[in-house]
Amino acid sequence: MTHVDIEMLTELKELMEDEFKNLLQTYLDDSEKHVIQIQSAINAGDANDVRGSAHSLKGSSGNLGATQLAEFCRQLEFMGRDNELSAAQSTYDTMLEEYQIVKKIISGELMKS
Amino acid sequence: MIDESGPVKVLIADDNDADRMILNAIVQKQGHLVVMARDGAEAVDKFESERPHIVLLDVLMPKMDGYEAARRIKEIAGEELVPIIFLTSIKDVHALAECLDAGGDDFMSKPYNRVILEAKLKAFNRMRGMHATLQHQRDQIAIHNEHLVHEQEVAKAVFDNVAHLGCLNAKNIKYLLSPLAVFNGDVLLATRKPSGGMYVLLGDFTGHGLPAAIGAMPMAEIFYGMAIKGFSMRDILREINQKLKNILPVSVFCCACMVDMDFRKNMIKVWLGGLPDCFLYRAESKEFISIGSRNLPLGVLDNDFFKDDMQIFEMTANDRLYIWSDGIHEACNVNQEMYGEERLVEVFRQAEKADDLFDSIKNSVTEFIGNTERSDDITMVEVKMVEEEYLKDTALIFPSSKSDGPTDWAVSYELRDDTLKTCNPLPLLLHIIMEVPGLHPFSGEVYTILAELYSNALEHGVINLKSEMKSTPLGFAKYYSERSRLLRELKNGFVRFHLSHKPSVDGGNLIIRVEDSGPGFGYDKFDNPEKSLNAYCGRGIALIQELCKSLQFVGAGNIVEVDFEWKQ
């Protein structure tokens, strides 16, 4: 399974034109924030915050073609929604691993353009 | 109106910056205008200030979530259709249900697909256009309808003033008439006559709506206007017929039945043109006869060809006459079968009590059609023969009289053959007499006296018929056919009226002298009015004696003079 759907990313590039770089940078800034927010929400046992941040990261990751990352975020979002955080930390760890890979790829793209 | 070809303003509400950027790019590429919001509260604010046409809403947002924002936006939008597309995964069934509850119209999941979003925006924009057209047309229809209802209300109010219910509330009348009957073309009029009798007229105009109602106005005005002046049924019918013929288009006319009820002589005259047969029900024997139409409807022929033949029937107290429009006969049940005359006849056959007959007919029809709403279209009237005294509540009320006018005068009026054959002099004479100030309240009495004296002079004087003939039902009919024949063949006949009025301090004396060309009769027997009171023939004279200060016969009995004394 690929970490980022390159075809989708190419399409996005066509769509966004000059704004493409800006979009990638915005994603990197936002996702960094969300990843930190999710961890602190898990620590605080705040299911609602887990849900909100995971939802947001899920959306933007999906849009950029990071399908696998989006799926881990979805799992976290649902845990938050169902107020069931017992497995959240382990899912978060998996998600974080995937996030690091995606981040590398996106950063690479940003350098290229 | 919405111009769906122009640019569409789209509100994008998403707290995620990257997602918003992508959506913005997609929507702008399609040539639409974009308004953006970062949370639900901002989305509602932006909606109020920018009035976008379509809204794209994320579900989970800070401050206010998408559901609440959607509810508020729909509330603000009111009747305008503002499609809301929720940005959510369609895999989450709970979320979908909640989106629908909040007023969402569609969903879109990430990652966004340009083609799908474009198709959705196009479709919703078209829907907005159709919705706006629909509402515009709905509003137009509502305005037109309101206008129409208003027009009908005004027309109805005018009609009610002209064609008031007359004496339909009289104790001897039962009727069915929809409150808006004038617009289905049915008219029911009834009035007392100056002589104490009663006219009832049921009309059924062709057509529906305002065209049907138009003819009803002059009809009612002529009916009430001429009746109060003492005109005969023949005169009234001819006047209505000519009026309708003149003013209505060829396709509009009026099937009608008019009845002249005489409560003193216990007889009725019926004119029937184009309506279903009337039924005359005998309370005593429980028999009934049907009276068929012999004439064309009103407003079809010119008066030169108009037939005003009356059918005359003797009617004893408690007998009833039933008149109806074809509404009963044509009332349909759920299977589109018509009620028809046979069922009506059956109700009459089964009738036990005359008093219940009206309700039996009504119930039978209502039961047949099985829907009480539609029974509104039925027009029917029952008129009962009663003692005149029984109807004193509904006696004719005359308009108040003028304060000055002739009080001291005399006039002579001689009617010769042609006039006697065709004309009724009573309205004219009554009109002259009623010019006397203060005399108006007595016009019923004066009319009765004139009418009795005139019919005595004409029938027992000029054509010399014997009133004893009328003492049997057979003779009754023969009497009236003889009367017509003798009048047709009349030669050198006359009736002379000599009227004079002298004022007194608080009223006056009206002297009426009537002379006829007949041979006179033995008037001695009226010296003892008690004896003749019960006789059929003597009724008129007895009545005049009651009303007048004096009554005397002069010469061979072909001259009679009465003194009507009145006080204010």
XYZ file of C-alpha atoms in Angstrom:
681
model
C 0.000 0.000 0.000
C 1.372 3.377 -0.989
C 1.583 6.058 1.662
C 0.607 8.919 -0.613
C -1.365 8.556 -3.853
C 0.912 10.372 -6.270
C -1.725 10.553 -8.964
C -4.023 12.484 -6.630
C -1.231 14.768 -5.706
C -0.546 15.478 -9.393
C -4.200 16.308 -9.953
C -4.130 18.636 -6.988
C -1.111 20.353 -8.413
C -2.997 21.018 -11.629
C -5.971 22.324 -9.728
C -4.148 24.560 -7.303
C -1.524 25.865 -9.755
C 0.471 28.571 -7.928
C -1.266 27.784 -4.674
C 0.036 24.201 -4.611
C 3.120 25.020 -2.553
C 1.028 27.038 -0.169
C -1.359 24.102 0.201
C 1.419 21.652 1.024
C 2.935 24.041 3.547
C -0.476 24.642 5.123
C -0.988 20.898 5.379
C 2.353 20.354 7.030
C 1.738 23.168 9.561
C -1.821 22.048 10.313
C -1.070 18.346 10.584
C 1.834 18.977 12.947
C -0.565 20.916 15.205
C -3.246 18.222 15.009
C -0.826 15.392 15.785
C 0.282 17.206 18.942
C -3.351 18.026 19.864
C -4.371 14.395 19.526
C -1.610 13.228 21.836
C -2.421 15.792 24.515
C -6.135 15.020 24.228
C -5.408 11.310 24.742
C -3.269 12.165 27.740
C -6.037 14.350 29.151
C -8.648 11.703 28.367
C -10.616 14.340 26.372
C -12.517 12.174 23.890
C -14.152 15.143 22.216
C -10.838 16.781 21.408
C -9.469 13.487 20.111
C -12.467 13.296 17.840
C -12.181 16.897 16.550
C -8.457 16.880 15.827
C -8.472 13.394 14.324
C -11.452 14.408 12.127
C -9.600 17.432 10.834
C -6.358 15.541 10.138
C -8.346 12.750 8.488
C -9.967 15.185 6.048
C -6.893 16.985 4.880
C -4.809 13.787 4.706
C -7.467 12.126 2.572
C -7.538 15.106 0.241
C -3.813 14.888 -0.301
C -3.939 11.206 -1.087
C -2.578 9.981 2.280
C -5.217 7.312 2.415
C -3.627 5.093 5.039
C -3.020 7.989 7.400
C -6.609 9.120 6.903
C -7.807 5.645 7.893
C -5.845 5.664 11.195
C -7.274 9.132 11.880
C -10.762 7.819 11.211
C -10.248 5.089 13.811
C -9.113 7.709 16.340
C -12.050 9.970 15.441
C -14.517 7.137 16.067
C -12.891 6.239 19.355
C -13.324 9.856 20.386
C -16.895 9.880 19.156
C -17.714 6.688 21.073
C -15.815 7.951 24.145
C -13.710 4.766 24.156
C -10.062 5.774 24.426
C -8.547 2.530 25.852
C -6.916 1.586 22.542
C -6.308 5.171 21.477
C -2.656 5.356 22.451
C -1.644 2.272 20.447
C -3.616 3.466 17.390
C -2.027 6.868 17.839
C 1.450 5.291 17.799
C 0.701 3.499 14.516
C -0.798 6.693 13.092
C 2.299 8.650 14.150
C 4.586 6.237 12.331
C 2.535 6.623 9.143
C 2.403 10.378 9.637
C 6.179 10.614 9.726
C 6.407 8.850 6.344
C 3.687 11.017 4.789
C 5.334 14.124 6.151
C 8.605 13.117 4.479
C 6.930 12.557 1.127
C 4.983 15.833 1.237
C 8.052 17.746 2.311
C 9.901 16.202 -0.626
C 7.157 17.354 -2.977
C 7.336 20.818 -1.494
C 11.077 20.945 -2.166
C 10.529 19.748 -5.753
C 8.007 22.385 -6.726
C -36.794 35.354 -9.867
C -33.495 33.503 -9.796
C -31.192 33.699 -12.759
C -29.613 30.257 -12.664
C -27.239 31.048 -15.492
C -25.431 33.764 -13.521
C -22.560 33.107 -11.090
C -23.455 31.153 -8.001
C -22.213 32.277 -4.617
C -20.996 29.304 -2.585
C -20.257 29.374 1.132
C -17.489 26.989 2.172
C -17.334 26.278 5.906
C -14.443 24.066 7.082
C -12.057 24.535 9.963
C -9.249 22.805 8.131
C -7.205 25.342 6.160
C -5.881 22.888 3.606
C -9.320 21.470 2.856
C -10.791 24.943 2.492
C -8.053 25.854 0.040
C -8.790 22.848 -2.120
C -12.549 23.444 -2.147
C -12.028 27.106 -2.889
C -9.878 26.211 -5.861
C -12.391 23.697 -7.223
C -15.390 25.998 -6.886
C -13.644 29.039 -8.293
C -12.376 27.038 -11.273
C -16.021 26.382 -12.103
C -16.636 30.117 -12.270
C -18.550 30.495 -9.010
C -18.033 33.038 -6.251
C -16.709 31.785 -2.905
C -17.340 32.942 0.629
C -15.341 31.158 3.335
C -15.852 30.454 7.017
C -13.638 28.656 9.569
C -16.322 27.466 11.944
C -20.060 27.060 12.317
C -20.687 30.410 13.964
C -18.780 32.228 11.246
C -20.675 30.244 8.631
C -24.016 31.512 10.013
C -22.696 35.099 10.172
C -21.355 34.927 6.621
C -24.610 33.424 5.428
C -26.555 36.348 6.856
C -24.256 39.004 5.479
C -23.365 37.480 2.104
C -26.498 35.493 1.287
C -24.724 32.717 -0.641
C -26.883 30.437 -2.820
C -25.361 27.080 -1.878
C -23.590 26.032 1.314
C -20.819 23.442 1.762
C -20.620 22.556 5.463
C -18.110 20.472 7.388
C -19.728 18.489 10.187
C -17.158 18.818 12.957
C -16.107 22.406 13.487
C -15.150 24.446 16.545
C -17.581 26.903 18.195
C -20.644 25.562 16.399
C -20.886 22.246 14.629
C -22.236 21.797 11.126
C -25.625 20.474 12.239
C -26.462 23.536 14.277
C -25.120 25.849 11.583
C -27.316 24.062 9.014
C -30.425 24.479 11.160
C -29.807 28.181 11.612
C -29.045 28.742 7.943
C -32.253 26.969 6.883
C -34.177 29.068 9.361
C -32.718 32.294 8.029
C -33.296 31.193 4.425
C -37.023 30.721 5.147
C -38.929 29.880 1.957
C -35.912 30.293 -0.286
C -34.242 27.026 -1.196
C -30.611 27.091 -0.009
C -29.109 23.667 -0.676
C -26.694 22.500 2.001
C -24.098 19.898 1.092
C -22.431 18.277 4.101
C -18.758 17.486 3.804
C -18.664 14.109 5.484
C -17.857 10.536 4.850
C -20.924 8.738 3.524
C -19.772 5.633 5.410
C -20.835 7.052 8.761
C -24.543 6.197 8.875
C -25.185 7.988 12.204
C -23.681 11.176 10.906
C -25.716 10.948 7.699
C -28.989 10.673 9.581
C -28.059 13.629 11.711
C -27.152 15.654 8.621
C -30.570 14.952 7.093
C -32.290 15.918 10.351
C -30.457 19.210 10.377
C -31.736 20.016 6.877
C -28.847 18.771 4.783
C -29.647 18.151 1.112
C -26.628 16.111 0.065
C -23.229 14.757 1.153
C -19.752 14.769 -0.155
C -16.826 12.879 1.253
C -13.142 13.551 1.185
C -11.039 13.288 -0.836
C -12.972 15.797 -2.923
C -13.746 14.866 -6.483
C -13.895 17.826 -8.829
C -16.314 16.249 -11.273
C -18.757 15.131 -8.624
C -18.747 18.495 -6.874
C -19.301 20.265 -10.167
C -22.241 18.010 -10.982
C -23.749 18.597 -7.550
C -23.415 22.375 -7.773
C -25.025 22.385 -11.212
C -27.898 20.178 -10.124
C -28.620 22.202 -7.001
C -28.453 25.434 -8.901
C -31.028 24.136 -11.340
C -33.152 23.008 -8.416
C -32.945 26.491 -6.908
C -34.199 27.913 -10.174
C -37.123 25.509 -10.318
C -37.936 26.114 -6.686
C -37.998 29.850 -7.253
C -40.214 29.465 -10.332
C -42.532 27.206 -8.399
C -42.807 29.653 -5.532
C -43.313 32.542 -7.868
C -46.113 30.672 -9.605
C -47.561 29.567 -6.285
C -47.605 33.198 -5.144
C -49.215 34.243 -8.422
C -51.882 31.595 -8.030
C -52.472 32.637 -4.435
C -52.862 36.261 -5.519
C -55.219 35.337 -8.364
C -57.210 33.098 -6.104
C -57.497 35.741 -3.432
C -58.613 38.164 -6.103
C -61.204 35.723 -7.389
C -62.530 34.959 -3.923
C -62.724 38.659 -3.188
C -64.628 39.298 -6.405
C -67.035 36.513 -5.585
C -67.544 37.860 -2.089
C -68.345 41.311 -3.443
C -70.647 39.845 -6.078
C -72.292 37.718 -3.407
C -72.755 40.714 -1.110
C -74.343 42.733 -3.923
C -76.482 39.781 -4.895
C -77.601 39.241 -1.303
C -78.743 42.852 -1.148
C -80.716 42.543 -4.356
C -81.896 38.973 -4.015
C -82.391 38.797 -0.289
C -84.142 35.748 1.059
C -87.465 37.534 0.932
C -89.935 35.512 2.964
C -88.121 32.174 2.644
C -88.177 32.068 6.434
C -91.993 31.924 6.388
C -93.476 29.142 8.485
C -94.939 27.319 5.495
C -91.634 27.091 3.608
C -88.803 24.588 3.903
C -85.864 24.858 1.552
C -82.374 23.656 0.707
C -80.022 26.147 -0.891
C -76.247 26.308 -0.805
C -74.978 29.565 0.713
C -73.083 30.101 -2.515
C -75.885 28.770 -4.733
C -75.888 31.903 -6.851
C -72.560 30.751 -8.264
C -73.919 27.359 -9.257
C -76.712 29.203 -11.016
C -79.550 28.455 -8.602
C -81.858 31.184 -7.339
C -84.663 30.879 -4.830
C -86.934 33.843 -4.198
C -90.101 34.206 -2.172
C -92.252 37.132 -1.207
C -95.642 37.892 0.246
C -98.069 39.693 -2.037
C -99.941 42.882 -1.118
C -103.118 40.815 -1.290
C -101.790 38.432 1.378
C -100.747 35.631 -0.963
C -97.227 34.511 -1.746
C -94.965 34.175 -4.751
C -92.163 31.602 -4.855
C -89.688 31.458 -7.725
C -86.997 28.828 -8.193
C -84.587 29.469 -11.059
C -81.697 27.452 -12.437
C -79.442 29.404 -14.765
C -77.321 27.565 -17.286
C -73.636 27.572 -16.485
C -71.651 28.206 -13.351
C -69.791 30.993 -11.636
C -70.249 34.666 -12.295
C -71.933 34.253 -15.711
C -74.678 32.238 -14.031
C -75.004 34.767 -11.239
C -75.352 37.782 -13.508
C -78.898 37.031 -14.673
C -80.010 36.383 -11.123
C -79.680 40.057 -10.194
C -82.262 41.580 -12.558
C -84.454 38.543 -11.988
C -84.548 39.133 -8.240
C -85.003 42.852 -8.614
C -87.950 42.470 -10.973
C -89.479 39.742 -8.819
C -89.407 41.715 -5.568
C -89.998 45.109 -7.190
C -93.099 44.062 -9.113
C -94.516 41.799 -6.429
C -94.699 44.591 -3.852
C -96.509 46.790 -6.377
C -99.192 44.167 -6.803
C -98.331 42.899 -10.285
C -99.678 39.540 -11.340
C -97.492 36.469 -11.789
C -98.031 36.728 -15.540
C -96.747 40.313 -15.631
C -93.735 39.447 -13.482
C -92.811 36.421 -15.574
C -93.107 38.343 -18.825
C -90.977 41.154 -17.473
C -88.272 38.753 -16.254
C -88.371 36.804 -19.505
C -87.927 39.865 -21.692
C -85.211 41.254 -19.459
C -83.219 38.016 -19.497
C -83.755 37.645 -23.230
C -82.385 41.161 -23.756
C -79.342 40.999 -21.531
C -78.127 37.389 -21.564
C -76.092 35.761 -24.317
C -77.955 33.080 -26.305
C -76.397 30.190 -24.391
C -77.489 31.503 -20.995
C -81.115 31.187 -19.899
C -83.038 30.244 -16.805
C -85.110 27.131 -16.181
C -87.677 28.231 -13.656
C -90.826 27.538 -11.736
C -92.998 30.257 -10.270
C -95.926 29.690 -7.966
C -98.656 32.062 -6.914
C -100.203 30.895 -3.648
C -103.619 32.143 -2.634
C -104.236 31.282 1.006
C -107.799 32.627 0.969
C -109.046 30.732 -2.047
C -106.807 27.721 -1.270
C -105.491 27.576 -4.764
C -102.187 27.844 -6.549
C -101.129 28.878 -9.992
C -97.980 27.255 -11.328
C -95.799 28.268 -14.248
C -93.079 25.784 -15.096
C -90.443 26.211 -17.769
C -87.640 23.715 -18.235
C -87.300 22.483 -14.650
C -88.033 18.857 -13.635
C -91.665 18.061 -12.773
C -92.935 19.577 -9.504
C -94.827 17.336 -7.110
C -98.065 18.332 -5.408
C -98.590 16.193 -2.309
C -102.039 15.732 -0.769
C -101.586 15.437 2.996
C -104.973 13.786 3.537
C -104.965 11.111 0.845
C -101.144 10.756 0.654
C -101.479 10.942 -3.105
C -99.273 13.087 -5.223
C -99.479 14.483 -8.711
C -96.592 15.565 -10.808
C -96.814 18.871 -12.613
C -94.832 18.917 -15.838
C -93.095 21.726 -17.636
C -95.182 23.183 -20.470
C -92.959 26.092 -21.356
C -89.493 26.988 -22.519
C -87.145 28.453 -19.898
C -87.051 32.160 -19.178
C -84.851 34.257 -21.428
C -85.194 32.063 -24.527
C -88.115 33.530 -26.461
C -89.139 37.117 -27.099
C -92.263 38.131 -25.198
C -94.317 37.918 -28.414
C -93.786 34.168 -28.366
C -93.496 33.684 -24.637
C -96.139 31.339 -23.229
C -97.499 32.392 -19.879
C -100.091 29.629 -19.422
C -100.624 28.806 -15.786
C -101.665 25.488 -14.357
C -104.214 26.049 -11.599
C -104.688 23.661 -8.693
C -106.871 23.640 -5.683
C -104.835 22.939 -2.547
C -106.285 22.229 0.864
C -104.577 23.134 4.103
C -101.449 21.050 4.789
C -101.018 20.040 1.130
C -97.522 20.736 -0.145
C -95.855 21.655 -3.381
C -92.265 20.556 -4.081
C -90.084 22.419 -6.545
C -86.465 21.528 -7.351
C -83.664 22.139 -9.747
C -82.167 19.139 -11.537
C -79.510 19.011 -8.769
C -81.433 16.224 -7.020
C -82.115 14.204 -10.128
C -78.525 14.463 -11.282
C -76.863 13.952 -7.898
C -74.310 11.190 -8.437
C -73.126 8.478 -6.103
C -69.578 7.071 -6.003
C -70.359 4.875 -9.018
C -71.436 7.894 -11.063
C -75.065 6.725 -11.049
C -77.644 9.489 -10.927
C -80.308 9.724 -8.224
C -83.038 10.112 -10.830
C -86.790 10.669 -10.603
C -87.675 7.058 -9.798
C -85.982 7.217 -6.409
C -87.734 10.497 -5.749
C -91.113 8.987 -6.601
C -90.318 6.099 -4.273
C -89.733 8.493 -1.365
C -93.170 9.995 -1.997
C -94.792 6.552 -2.150
C -93.240 5.530 1.134
C -94.083 8.794 2.883
C -95.961 8.322 6.154
C -96.280 11.854 7.395
C -96.398 14.979 5.276
C -94.357 16.838 7.892
C -91.415 14.460 7.438
C -91.437 14.365 3.673
C -88.985 17.205 3.141
C -86.394 15.631 5.425
C -87.008 12.196 3.901
C -86.158 13.516 0.462
C -83.080 15.287 1.786
C -81.872 12.213 3.657
C -82.547 9.890 0.760
C -80.436 11.999 -1.596
C -77.655 12.515 0.948
C -77.544 8.822 1.702
C -77.448 8.023 -1.999
C -74.530 10.273 -2.841
C -72.778 9.252 0.373
C -71.004 12.543 0.806
C -72.667 15.380 2.651
C -70.392 18.020 1.157
C -71.766 17.534 -2.311
C -75.367 17.807 -1.113
C -74.633 21.534 -1.010
C -75.461 21.675 -4.684
C -79.084 20.715 -4.184
C -81.779 23.336 -4.420
C -85.280 22.380 -3.333
C -88.279 24.074 -1.764
C -91.442 22.842 -0.074
C -94.395 25.211 0.164
C -97.314 24.319 2.380
C -100.896 25.541 2.014
C -101.901 27.209 5.276
C -104.325 29.756 6.700
C -103.194 33.274 5.895
C -103.335 34.115 9.601
C -100.556 31.556 10.203
C -98.142 33.680 8.171
C -98.676 37.034 9.836
C -94.993 37.136 10.923
C -93.911 37.452 7.326
C -96.539 39.900 6.078
C -95.258 42.320 3.474
C -93.535 45.409 4.879
C -93.982 48.491 2.769
C -91.390 51.216 2.474
C -92.254 54.310 4.479
C -94.291 56.871 2.643
C -93.606 60.411 1.599
C -94.655 63.300 3.813
C -96.562 65.286 1.221
C -98.690 64.384 -1.741
C -102.260 64.492 -3.023
C -104.912 64.029 -0.330
C -108.050 65.496 -1.855
C -108.752 64.107 -5.297
C -110.913 61.888 -7.514
C -110.141 59.868 -10.607
C -112.130 57.706 -13.021
C -110.710 54.873 -15.024
C -112.660 52.776 -17.513
C -111.320 49.504 -18.858
C -112.764 48.190 -22.127
C -112.630 44.862 -23.975
C -109.004 44.687 -25.097
C -107.760 45.985 -21.801
C -109.914 43.574 -19.824
C -108.586 40.668 -21.867
C -104.915 41.366 -21.360
C -104.182 43.876 -18.637
C -104.109 43.989 -14.903
C -105.096 47.523 -13.811
C -104.386 46.960 -10.127
C -100.706 48.017 -9.907
C -101.504 51.329 -11.603
C -104.522 52.033 -9.373
C -102.597 51.034 -6.263
C -99.777 53.316 -7.323
C -102.143 56.292 -7.667
C -103.762 55.612 -4.315
C -100.431 55.124 -2.541
C -99.397 58.657 -3.445
C -101.594 59.743 -0.508
C -99.167 60.506 2.340
C -99.507 58.134 5.268
C -101.573 55.576 3.415
C -98.685 53.220 2.651
C -99.057 50.996 5.716
C -102.552 50.129 4.441
C -101.519 49.146 0.938
C -102.127 45.450 1.670
C -105.720 46.142 2.669
C -106.306 48.567 -0.197
C -104.872 46.076 -2.673
C -107.079 43.318 -1.309
C -110.187 45.482 -1.628
C -109.306 46.533 -5.188
C -108.462 42.980 -6.184
C -111.675 41.504 -4.791
C -113.859 44.224 -6.295
C -112.141 43.887 -9.649
C -112.345 40.123 -9.838
C -116.007 40.230 -8.792
C -116.746 42.889 -11.407
C -114.882 40.995 -14.114
C -115.839 37.422 -13.377
C -119.332 37.728 -11.917
C -120.237 40.966 -13.685
C -118.683 41.383 -17.128
C -118.516 37.689 -18.064
C -121.220 36.667 -15.626
C -119.699 33.455 -14.254
C -121.356 31.825 -11.263
C -118.960 31.356 -8.398
C -120.946 28.324 -7.170
C -119.125 26.432 -9.920
C -115.962 26.544 -7.848
C -117.349 24.483 -4.983
C -115.950 21.202 -6.321
C -112.425 20.503 -7.573
C -113.765 19.594 -11.009
C -115.864 22.713 -11.205
C -112.865 24.635 -10.036
C -110.893 23.696 -13.123
C -113.921 24.228 -15.360
C -114.466 27.668 -13.881
C -111.008 28.795 -14.926
C -111.220 27.402 -18.422
C -114.628 29.076 -18.883
C -113.153 32.292 -17.593
C -110.436 32.220 -20.272
C -112.909 31.411 -23.025
C -115.446 34.072 -22.064
C -112.735 36.709 -21.783
C -111.420 35.805 -25.235
C -114.881 36.236 -26.720
C -115.700 39.388 -24.786
C -117.622 42.176 -26.577
C -118.792 45.541 -25.256
C -117.682 44.844 -21.722
C -116.310 47.414 -19.316
C -115.257 47.938 -15.731
C -115.254 51.503 -14.402
C -113.306 52.526 -11.363
C -114.163 55.733 -9.657
C -111.730 56.515 -6.868
C -111.868 59.484 -4.575
C -110.006 60.412 -1.468
C -110.898 62.989 1.235
C -108.477 63.775 4.029
C -109.552 63.744 7.663
C -107.682 65.070 10.715
C -105.579 61.960 11.209
C -106.172 59.944 8.046
C -108.796 59.945 5.342
C -111.600 58.216 3.503
C -110.964 56.379 0.276
C -114.149 55.793 -1.714
C -113.877 53.090 -4.344
C -116.775 52.666 -6.727
C -116.670 49.876 -9.261
C -119.228 49.507 -12.025
C -119.333 46.691 -14.530
C -121.165 45.953 -17.762
C -122.861 42.876 -16.316
C -126.540 42.443 -15.504
C -126.077 42.798 -11.729
C -127.152 40.244 -9.161
C -129.339 39.762 -6.146
C -127.292 41.514 -3.545
C -129.877 41.245 -0.776
C -128.200 38.173 0.606
C -125.197 40.238 1.634
C -127.322 42.183 4.077
C -126.645 39.258 6.301
C -122.922 38.619 5.956
C -122.882 35.812 8.566
C -124.865 33.590 6.275
C -122.516 33.965 3.343
C -119.253 33.813 5.235
C -118.900 30.092 4.787
C -119.825 30.025 1.166
C -116.965 29.704 -1.273
C -118.289 32.536 -3.354
C -118.942 34.957 -0.558
C -115.449 35.114 0.816
C -114.331 38.168 -1.059
C -117.314 40.264 -0.106
C -117.096 39.231 3.534
C -113.467 40.237 3.592
C -114.224 43.654 2.093
C -116.944 44.187 4.656
C -114.434 43.495 7.387
C -111.932 45.963 5.995
C -114.272 48.822 5.074
C -116.448 51.192 7.013
C -119.281 50.595 4.579
C -120.143 48.593 1.485
C -123.195 49.165 -0.655
C -124.572 47.828 -3.862
C -126.238 50.255 -6.248
C -128.510 49.801 -9.218
C -129.000 46.221 -10.335
C -126.045 45.149 -8.261
C -123.567 45.966 -10.993
C -122.260 48.922 -9.024
C -120.552 48.557 -5.694
C -119.183 51.332 -3.537
C -116.977 50.975 -0.487
C -115.657 53.475 1.999
C -112.228 52.617 3.331
C -111.581 54.766 6.365
C -108.014 54.948 7.662
C -106.259 56.593 10.580
C -102.496 57.044 11.064
